[in-house]
PDB file of C-alpha atoms in Angstrom:
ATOM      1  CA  UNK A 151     245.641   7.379  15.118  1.00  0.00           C
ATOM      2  CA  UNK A 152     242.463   6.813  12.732  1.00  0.00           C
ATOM      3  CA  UNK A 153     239.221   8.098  14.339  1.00  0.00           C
ATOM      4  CA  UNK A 154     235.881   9.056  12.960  1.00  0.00           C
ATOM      5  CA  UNK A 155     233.413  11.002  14.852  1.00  0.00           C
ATOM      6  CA  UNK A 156     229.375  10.682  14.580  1.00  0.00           C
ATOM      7  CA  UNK A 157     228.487  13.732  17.057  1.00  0.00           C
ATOM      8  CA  UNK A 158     224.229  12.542  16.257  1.00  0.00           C
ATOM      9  CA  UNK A 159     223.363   9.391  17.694  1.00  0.00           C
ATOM     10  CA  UNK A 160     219.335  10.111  16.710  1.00  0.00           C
ATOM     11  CA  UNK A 161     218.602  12.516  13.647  1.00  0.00           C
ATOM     12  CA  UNK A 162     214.764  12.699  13.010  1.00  0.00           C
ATOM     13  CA  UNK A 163     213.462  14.572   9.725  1.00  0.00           C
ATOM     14  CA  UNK A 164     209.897  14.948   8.661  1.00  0.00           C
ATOM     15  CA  UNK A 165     209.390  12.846   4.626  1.00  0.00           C
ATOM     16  CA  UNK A 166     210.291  15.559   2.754  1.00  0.00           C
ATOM     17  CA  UNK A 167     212.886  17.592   4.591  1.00  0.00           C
ATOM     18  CA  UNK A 168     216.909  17.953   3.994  1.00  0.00           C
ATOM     19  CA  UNK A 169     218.665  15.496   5.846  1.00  0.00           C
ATOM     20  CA  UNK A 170     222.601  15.892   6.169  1.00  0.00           C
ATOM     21  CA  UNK A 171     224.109  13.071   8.514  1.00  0.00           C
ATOM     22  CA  UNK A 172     227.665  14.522  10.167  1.00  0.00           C
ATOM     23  CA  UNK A 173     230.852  12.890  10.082  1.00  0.00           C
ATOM     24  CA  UNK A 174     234.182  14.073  11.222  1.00  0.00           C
ATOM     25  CA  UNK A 175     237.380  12.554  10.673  1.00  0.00           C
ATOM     26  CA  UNK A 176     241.034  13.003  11.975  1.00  0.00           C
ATOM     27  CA  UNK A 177     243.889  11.019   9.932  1.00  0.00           C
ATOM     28  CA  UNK A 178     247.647  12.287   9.519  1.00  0.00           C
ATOM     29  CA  UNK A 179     247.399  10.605   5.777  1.00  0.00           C
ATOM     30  CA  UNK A 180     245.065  10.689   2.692  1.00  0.00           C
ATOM     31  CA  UNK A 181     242.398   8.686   4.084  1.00  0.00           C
ATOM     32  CA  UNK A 182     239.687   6.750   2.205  1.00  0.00           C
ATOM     33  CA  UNK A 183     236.073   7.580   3.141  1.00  0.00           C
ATOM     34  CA  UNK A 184     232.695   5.419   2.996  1.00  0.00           C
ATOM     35  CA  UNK A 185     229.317   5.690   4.209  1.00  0.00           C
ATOM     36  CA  UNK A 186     227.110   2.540   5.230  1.00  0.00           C
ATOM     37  CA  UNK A 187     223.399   1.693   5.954  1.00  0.00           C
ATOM     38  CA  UNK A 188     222.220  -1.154   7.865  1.00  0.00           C
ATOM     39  CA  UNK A 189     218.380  -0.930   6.985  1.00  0.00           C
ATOM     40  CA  UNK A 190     216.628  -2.984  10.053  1.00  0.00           C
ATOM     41  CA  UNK A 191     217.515  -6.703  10.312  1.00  0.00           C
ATOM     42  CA  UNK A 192     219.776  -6.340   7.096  1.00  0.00           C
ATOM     43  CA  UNK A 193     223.358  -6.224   6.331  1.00  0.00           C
ATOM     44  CA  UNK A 194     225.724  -3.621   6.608  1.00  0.00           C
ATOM     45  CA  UNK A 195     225.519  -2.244   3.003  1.00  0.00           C
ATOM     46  CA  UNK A 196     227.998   0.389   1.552  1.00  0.00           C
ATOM     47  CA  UNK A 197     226.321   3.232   0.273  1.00  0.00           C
ATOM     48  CA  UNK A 198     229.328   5.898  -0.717  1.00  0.00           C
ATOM     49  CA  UNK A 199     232.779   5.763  -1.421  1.00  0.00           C
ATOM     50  CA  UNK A 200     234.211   9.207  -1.530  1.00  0.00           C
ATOM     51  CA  UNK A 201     236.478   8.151  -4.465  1.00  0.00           C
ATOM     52  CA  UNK A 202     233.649   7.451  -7.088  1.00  0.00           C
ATOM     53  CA  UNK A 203     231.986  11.146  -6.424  1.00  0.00           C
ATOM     54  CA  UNK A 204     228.684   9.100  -6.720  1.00  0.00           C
ATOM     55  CA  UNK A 205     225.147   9.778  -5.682  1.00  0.00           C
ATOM     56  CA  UNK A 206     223.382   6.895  -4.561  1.00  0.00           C
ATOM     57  CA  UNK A 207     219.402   6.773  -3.797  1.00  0.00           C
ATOM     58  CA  UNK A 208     219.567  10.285  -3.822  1.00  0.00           C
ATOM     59  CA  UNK A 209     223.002  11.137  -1.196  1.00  0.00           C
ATOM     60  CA  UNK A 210     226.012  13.018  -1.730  1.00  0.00           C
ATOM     61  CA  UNK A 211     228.809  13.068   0.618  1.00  0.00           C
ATOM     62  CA  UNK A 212     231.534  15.615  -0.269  1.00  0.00           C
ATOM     63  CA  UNK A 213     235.047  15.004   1.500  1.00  0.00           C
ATOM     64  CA  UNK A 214     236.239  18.012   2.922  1.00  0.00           C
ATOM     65  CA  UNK A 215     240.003  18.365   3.897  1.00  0.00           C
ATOM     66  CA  UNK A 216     240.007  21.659   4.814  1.00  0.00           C
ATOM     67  CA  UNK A 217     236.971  20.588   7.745  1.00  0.00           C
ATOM     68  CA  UNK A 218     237.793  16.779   8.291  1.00  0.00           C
ATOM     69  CA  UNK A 219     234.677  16.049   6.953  1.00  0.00           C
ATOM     70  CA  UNK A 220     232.332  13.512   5.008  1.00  0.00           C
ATOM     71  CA  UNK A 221     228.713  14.397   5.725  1.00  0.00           C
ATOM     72  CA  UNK A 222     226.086  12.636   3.919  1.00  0.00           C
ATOM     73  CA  UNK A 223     223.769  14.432   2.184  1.00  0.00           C
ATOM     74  CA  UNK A 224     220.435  14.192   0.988  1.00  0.00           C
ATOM     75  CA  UNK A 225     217.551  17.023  -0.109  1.00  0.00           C
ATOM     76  CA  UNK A 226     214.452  15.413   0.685  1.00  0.00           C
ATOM     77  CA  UNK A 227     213.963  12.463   2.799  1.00  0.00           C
ATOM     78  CA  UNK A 228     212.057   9.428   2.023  1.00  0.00           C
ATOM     79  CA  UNK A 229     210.503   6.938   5.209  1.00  0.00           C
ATOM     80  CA  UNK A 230     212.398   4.094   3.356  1.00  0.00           C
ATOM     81  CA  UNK A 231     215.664   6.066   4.203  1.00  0.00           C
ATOM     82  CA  UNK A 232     215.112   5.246   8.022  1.00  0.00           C
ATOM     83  CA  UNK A 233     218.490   2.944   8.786  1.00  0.00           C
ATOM     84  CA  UNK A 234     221.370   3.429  11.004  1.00  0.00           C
ATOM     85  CA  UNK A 235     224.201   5.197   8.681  1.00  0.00           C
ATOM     86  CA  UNK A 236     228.166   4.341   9.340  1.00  0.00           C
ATOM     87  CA  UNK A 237     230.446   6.531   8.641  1.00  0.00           C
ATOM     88  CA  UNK A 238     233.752   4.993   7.963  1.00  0.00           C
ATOM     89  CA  UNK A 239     237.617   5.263   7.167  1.00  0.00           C
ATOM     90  CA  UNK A 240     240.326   3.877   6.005  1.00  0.00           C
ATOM     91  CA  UNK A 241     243.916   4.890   5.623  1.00  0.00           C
ATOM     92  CA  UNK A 242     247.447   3.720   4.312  1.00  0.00           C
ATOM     93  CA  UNK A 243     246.911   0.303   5.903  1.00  0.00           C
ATOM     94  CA  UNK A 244     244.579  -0.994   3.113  1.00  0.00           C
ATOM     95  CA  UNK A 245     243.443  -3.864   5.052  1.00  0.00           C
ATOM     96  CA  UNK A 246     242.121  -1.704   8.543  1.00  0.00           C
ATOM     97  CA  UNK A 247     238.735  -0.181   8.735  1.00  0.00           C
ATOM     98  CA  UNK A 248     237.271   2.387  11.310  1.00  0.00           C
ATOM     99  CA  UNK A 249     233.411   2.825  12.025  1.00  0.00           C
ATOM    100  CA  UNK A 250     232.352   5.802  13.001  1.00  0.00           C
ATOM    101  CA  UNK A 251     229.366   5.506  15.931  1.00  0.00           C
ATOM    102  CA  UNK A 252     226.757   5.315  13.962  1.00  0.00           C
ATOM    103  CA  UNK A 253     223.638   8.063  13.787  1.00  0.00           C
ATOM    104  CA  UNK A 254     219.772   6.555  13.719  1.00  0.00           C
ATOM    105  CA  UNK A 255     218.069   8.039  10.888  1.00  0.00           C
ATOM    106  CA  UNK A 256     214.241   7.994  11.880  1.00  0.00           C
ATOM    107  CA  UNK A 257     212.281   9.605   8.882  1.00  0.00           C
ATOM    108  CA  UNK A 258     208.681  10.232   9.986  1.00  0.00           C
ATOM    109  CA  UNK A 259     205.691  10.422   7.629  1.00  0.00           C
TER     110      UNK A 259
ATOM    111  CA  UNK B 122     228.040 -13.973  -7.204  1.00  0.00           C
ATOM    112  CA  UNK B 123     227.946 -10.733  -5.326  1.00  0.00           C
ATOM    113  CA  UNK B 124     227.348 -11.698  -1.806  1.00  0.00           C
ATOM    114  CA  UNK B 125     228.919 -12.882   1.423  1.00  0.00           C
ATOM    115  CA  UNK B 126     227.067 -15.992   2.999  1.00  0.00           C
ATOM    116  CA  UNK B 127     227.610 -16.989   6.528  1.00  0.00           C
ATOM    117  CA  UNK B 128     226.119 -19.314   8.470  1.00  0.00           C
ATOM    118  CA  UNK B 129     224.813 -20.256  11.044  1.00  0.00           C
ATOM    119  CA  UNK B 130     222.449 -17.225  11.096  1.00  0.00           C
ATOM    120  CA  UNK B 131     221.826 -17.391  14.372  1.00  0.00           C
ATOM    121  CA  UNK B 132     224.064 -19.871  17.080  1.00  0.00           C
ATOM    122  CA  UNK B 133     223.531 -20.688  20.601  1.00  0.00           C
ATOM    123  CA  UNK B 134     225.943 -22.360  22.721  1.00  0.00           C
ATOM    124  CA  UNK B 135     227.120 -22.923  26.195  1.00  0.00           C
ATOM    125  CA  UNK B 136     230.221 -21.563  27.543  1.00  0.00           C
ATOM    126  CA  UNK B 137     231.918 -25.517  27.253  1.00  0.00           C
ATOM    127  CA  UNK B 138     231.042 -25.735  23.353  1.00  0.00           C
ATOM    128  CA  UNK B 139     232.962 -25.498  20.426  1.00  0.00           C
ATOM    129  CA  UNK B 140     231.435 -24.246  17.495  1.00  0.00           C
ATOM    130  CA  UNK B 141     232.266 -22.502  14.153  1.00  0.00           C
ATOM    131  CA  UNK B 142     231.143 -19.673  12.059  1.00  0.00           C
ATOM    132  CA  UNK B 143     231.631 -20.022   8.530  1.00  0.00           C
ATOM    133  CA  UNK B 144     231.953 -17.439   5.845  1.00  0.00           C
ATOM    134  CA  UNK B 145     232.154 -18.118   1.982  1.00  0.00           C
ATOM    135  CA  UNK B 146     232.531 -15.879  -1.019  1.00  0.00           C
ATOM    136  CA  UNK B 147     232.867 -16.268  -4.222  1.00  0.00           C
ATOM    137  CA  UNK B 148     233.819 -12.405  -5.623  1.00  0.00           C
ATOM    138  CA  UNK B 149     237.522 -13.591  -5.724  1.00  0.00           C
ATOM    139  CA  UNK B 150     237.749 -10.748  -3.018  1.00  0.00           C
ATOM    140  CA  UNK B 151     241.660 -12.004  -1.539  1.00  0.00           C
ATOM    141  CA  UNK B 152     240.601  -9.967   1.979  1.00  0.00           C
ATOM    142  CA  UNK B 153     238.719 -11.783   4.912  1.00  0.00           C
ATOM    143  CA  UNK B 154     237.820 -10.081   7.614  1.00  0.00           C
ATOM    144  CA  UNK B 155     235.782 -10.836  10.975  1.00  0.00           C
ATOM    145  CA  UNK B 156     234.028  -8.222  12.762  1.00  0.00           C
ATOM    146  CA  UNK B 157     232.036  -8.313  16.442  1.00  0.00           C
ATOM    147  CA  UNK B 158     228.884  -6.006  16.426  1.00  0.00           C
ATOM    148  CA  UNK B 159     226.976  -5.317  19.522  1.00  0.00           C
ATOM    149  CA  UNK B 160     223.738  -4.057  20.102  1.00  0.00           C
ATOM    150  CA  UNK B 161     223.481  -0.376  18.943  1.00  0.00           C
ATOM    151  CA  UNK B 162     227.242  -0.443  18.238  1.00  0.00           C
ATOM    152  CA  UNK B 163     229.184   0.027  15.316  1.00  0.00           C
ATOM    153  CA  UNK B 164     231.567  -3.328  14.233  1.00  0.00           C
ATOM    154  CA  UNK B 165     234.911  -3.928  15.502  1.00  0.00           C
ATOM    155  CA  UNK B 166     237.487  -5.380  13.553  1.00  0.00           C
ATOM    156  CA  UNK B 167     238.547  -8.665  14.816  1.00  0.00           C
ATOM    157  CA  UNK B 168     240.677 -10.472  12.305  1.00  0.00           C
ATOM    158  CA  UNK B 169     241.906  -9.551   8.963  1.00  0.00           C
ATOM    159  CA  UNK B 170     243.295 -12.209   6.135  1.00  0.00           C
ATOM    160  CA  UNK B 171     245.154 -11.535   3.127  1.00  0.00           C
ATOM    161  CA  UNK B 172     245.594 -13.692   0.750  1.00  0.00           C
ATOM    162  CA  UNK B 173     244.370 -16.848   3.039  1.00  0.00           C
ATOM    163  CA  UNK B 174     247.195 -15.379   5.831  1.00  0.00           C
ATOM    164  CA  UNK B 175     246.615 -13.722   8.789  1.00  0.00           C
ATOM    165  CA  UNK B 176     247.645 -10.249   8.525  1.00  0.00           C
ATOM    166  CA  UNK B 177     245.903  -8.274  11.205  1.00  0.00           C
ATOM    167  CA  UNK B 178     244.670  -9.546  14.673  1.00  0.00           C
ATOM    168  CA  UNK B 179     243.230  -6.916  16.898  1.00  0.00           C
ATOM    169  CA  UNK B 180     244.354  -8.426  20.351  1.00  0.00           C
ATOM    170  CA  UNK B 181     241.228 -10.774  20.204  1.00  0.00           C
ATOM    171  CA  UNK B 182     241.283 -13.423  23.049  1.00  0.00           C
ATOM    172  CA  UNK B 183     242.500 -16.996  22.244  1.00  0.00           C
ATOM    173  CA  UNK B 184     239.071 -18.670  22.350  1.00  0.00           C
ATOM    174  CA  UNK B 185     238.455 -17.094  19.249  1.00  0.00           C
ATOM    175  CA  UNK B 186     240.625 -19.055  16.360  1.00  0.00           C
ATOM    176  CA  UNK B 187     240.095 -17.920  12.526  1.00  0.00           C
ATOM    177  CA  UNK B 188     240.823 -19.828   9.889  1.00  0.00           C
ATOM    178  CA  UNK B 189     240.960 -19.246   6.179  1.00  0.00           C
ATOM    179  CA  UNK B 190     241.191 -23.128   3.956  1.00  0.00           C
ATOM    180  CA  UNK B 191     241.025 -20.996   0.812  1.00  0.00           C
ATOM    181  CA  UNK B 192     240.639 -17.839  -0.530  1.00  0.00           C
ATOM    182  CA  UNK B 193     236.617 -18.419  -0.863  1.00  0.00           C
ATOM    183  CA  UNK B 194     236.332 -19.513   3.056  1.00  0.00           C
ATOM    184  CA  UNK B 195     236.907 -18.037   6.334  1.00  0.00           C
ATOM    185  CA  UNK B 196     236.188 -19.967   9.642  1.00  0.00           C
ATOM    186  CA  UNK B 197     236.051 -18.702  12.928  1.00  0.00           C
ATOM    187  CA  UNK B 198     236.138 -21.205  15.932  1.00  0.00           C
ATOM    188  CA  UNK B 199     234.747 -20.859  19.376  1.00  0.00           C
ATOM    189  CA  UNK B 200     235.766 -22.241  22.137  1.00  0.00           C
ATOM    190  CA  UNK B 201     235.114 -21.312  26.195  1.00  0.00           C
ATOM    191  CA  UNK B 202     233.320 -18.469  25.134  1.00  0.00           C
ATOM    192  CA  UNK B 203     231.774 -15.742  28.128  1.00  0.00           C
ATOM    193  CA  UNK B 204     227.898 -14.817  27.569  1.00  0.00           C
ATOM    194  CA  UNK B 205     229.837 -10.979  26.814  1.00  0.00           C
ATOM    195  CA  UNK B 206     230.810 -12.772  23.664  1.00  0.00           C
ATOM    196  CA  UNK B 207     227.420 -12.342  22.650  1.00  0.00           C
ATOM    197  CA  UNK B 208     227.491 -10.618  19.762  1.00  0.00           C
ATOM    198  CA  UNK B 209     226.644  -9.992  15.729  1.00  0.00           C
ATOM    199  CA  UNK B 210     229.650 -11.968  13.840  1.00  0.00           C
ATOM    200  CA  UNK B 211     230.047  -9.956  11.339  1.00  0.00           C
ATOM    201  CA  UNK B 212     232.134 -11.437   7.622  1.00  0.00           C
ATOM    202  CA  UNK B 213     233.146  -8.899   4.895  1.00  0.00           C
ATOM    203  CA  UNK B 214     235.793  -9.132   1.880  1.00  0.00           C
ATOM    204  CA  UNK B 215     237.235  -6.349  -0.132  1.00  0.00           C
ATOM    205  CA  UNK B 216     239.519  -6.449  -3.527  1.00  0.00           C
ATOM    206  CA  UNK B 217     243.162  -6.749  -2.349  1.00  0.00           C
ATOM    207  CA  UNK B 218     243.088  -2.661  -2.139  1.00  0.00           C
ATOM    208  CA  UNK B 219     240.036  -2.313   0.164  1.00  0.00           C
ATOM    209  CA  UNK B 220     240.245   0.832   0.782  1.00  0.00           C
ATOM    210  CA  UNK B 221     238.947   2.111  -2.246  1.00  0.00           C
ATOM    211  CA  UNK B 222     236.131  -0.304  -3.145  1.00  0.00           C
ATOM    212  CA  UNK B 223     235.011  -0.692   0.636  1.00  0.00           C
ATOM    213  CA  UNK B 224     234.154  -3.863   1.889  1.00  0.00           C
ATOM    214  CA  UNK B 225     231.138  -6.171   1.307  1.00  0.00           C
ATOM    215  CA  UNK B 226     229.580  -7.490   4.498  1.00  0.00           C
ATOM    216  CA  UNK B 227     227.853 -10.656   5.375  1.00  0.00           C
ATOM    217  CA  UNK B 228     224.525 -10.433   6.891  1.00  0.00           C
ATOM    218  CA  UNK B 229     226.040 -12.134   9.940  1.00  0.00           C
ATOM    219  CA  UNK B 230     226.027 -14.812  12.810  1.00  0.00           C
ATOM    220  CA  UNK B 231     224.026 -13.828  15.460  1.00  0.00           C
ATOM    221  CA  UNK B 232     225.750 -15.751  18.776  1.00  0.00           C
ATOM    222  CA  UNK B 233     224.364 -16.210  22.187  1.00  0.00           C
ATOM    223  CA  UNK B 234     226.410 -17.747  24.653  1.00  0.00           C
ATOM    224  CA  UNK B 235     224.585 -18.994  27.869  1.00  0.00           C
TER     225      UNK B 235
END
């Protein structure tokens, strides 16, 4: 079974501080991992695919098989990063999707 | 065209109505899916379509019926719904191989059922 784990459901950083968002995963196959925000009263918006190795408005997320992990990373914190940030999977079956819990990113100025 | 559009944006209805969501994209995405988001809750899948058939349905009750006319349009019709139905309805498409370009998500139907 597919599961992903969000152990934070509130993370609050000072503007300016790290920020590194925690996801776990457990999968018996070569899973596919994203990251989404939903900024407030917007869509769900993908942010990272692990495949593409990308940073996007200034996060990494590394996929770590050795740890089951995916955490998003980020070295200094801006307010307009305050969103709720899915961590998500999918495996062999192309077409299913799992959402992690979500963690509340509250930057504060 | 990059996006998902659904509409209504917002719906409310009594437990005796029939209604319908729509979603339409125009990405040539050949994936449909429907998702229910509640409050402070991540989405759950609901339906999945593959090339305009049916391919996943995640034990969803019967007075929710999906739909998909064409590969651009997905419908979902309500019918007898329970005020827990409440709920974000949530669109998204992918490529055929989803899980490597992720989805792309409408910005939803929000439904109230009284």
């Amino acid at each position: 079974a597919q599961r992903v784990t969000q152990p934070e459901k509130l993370l609050s950083v000072f503007k300016g501080a790290p920020v590194e968002l925690k996801c776990n995963y457990s999968y018996s196959g070569s899973p596919e991992l994203f990251w989404y925000v939903q900024y407030s009263r917007q869509r769900l918006q993908l942010l990272l695919r692990h495949i593409s190795r990308e940073s996007i408005k200034g996060f990494t997320a590394d996929l770590n098989k050795g740890e089951t992990s995916f955490h998003l990373k980020k070295p200094f914190a801006q307010e307009e990063d305050s969103a709720m940030y899915y961590c998500a999977l999918s495996g062999n079956n192309f077409n299913k999707f799992y959402f992690g819990s979500g963690t509340k990113l509250n930057v504060k100025p | 065209d990059t996006e998902v559009t659904q509409t209504p944006k917002h719906l409310v209805m009594g437990m005796t109505n029939k209604k319908s969501l729509k979603c339409e994209q125009h990405m040539g995405h050949r994936a449909m899916y429907w998702y229910k988001q509640k409050a402070k809750k991540p989405p759950e899948l609901m339906f999945v379509y593959s090339y305009e058939k049916l391919s996943i349905n995640e034990s969803v009750p019967s007075r929710f019926s999906p739909e998909c006319p064409n590969s651009s349009l997905l419908n979902l019709h309500l019918h007898a719904l329970q005020p827990e139905d409440s709920a974000l309805y949530l669109c998204a498409s992918s490529q055929e191989d989803g899980s490597i370009y992720g989805y792309t998500f409408g910005s939803g139907t929000r439904l109230t059922v009284v």
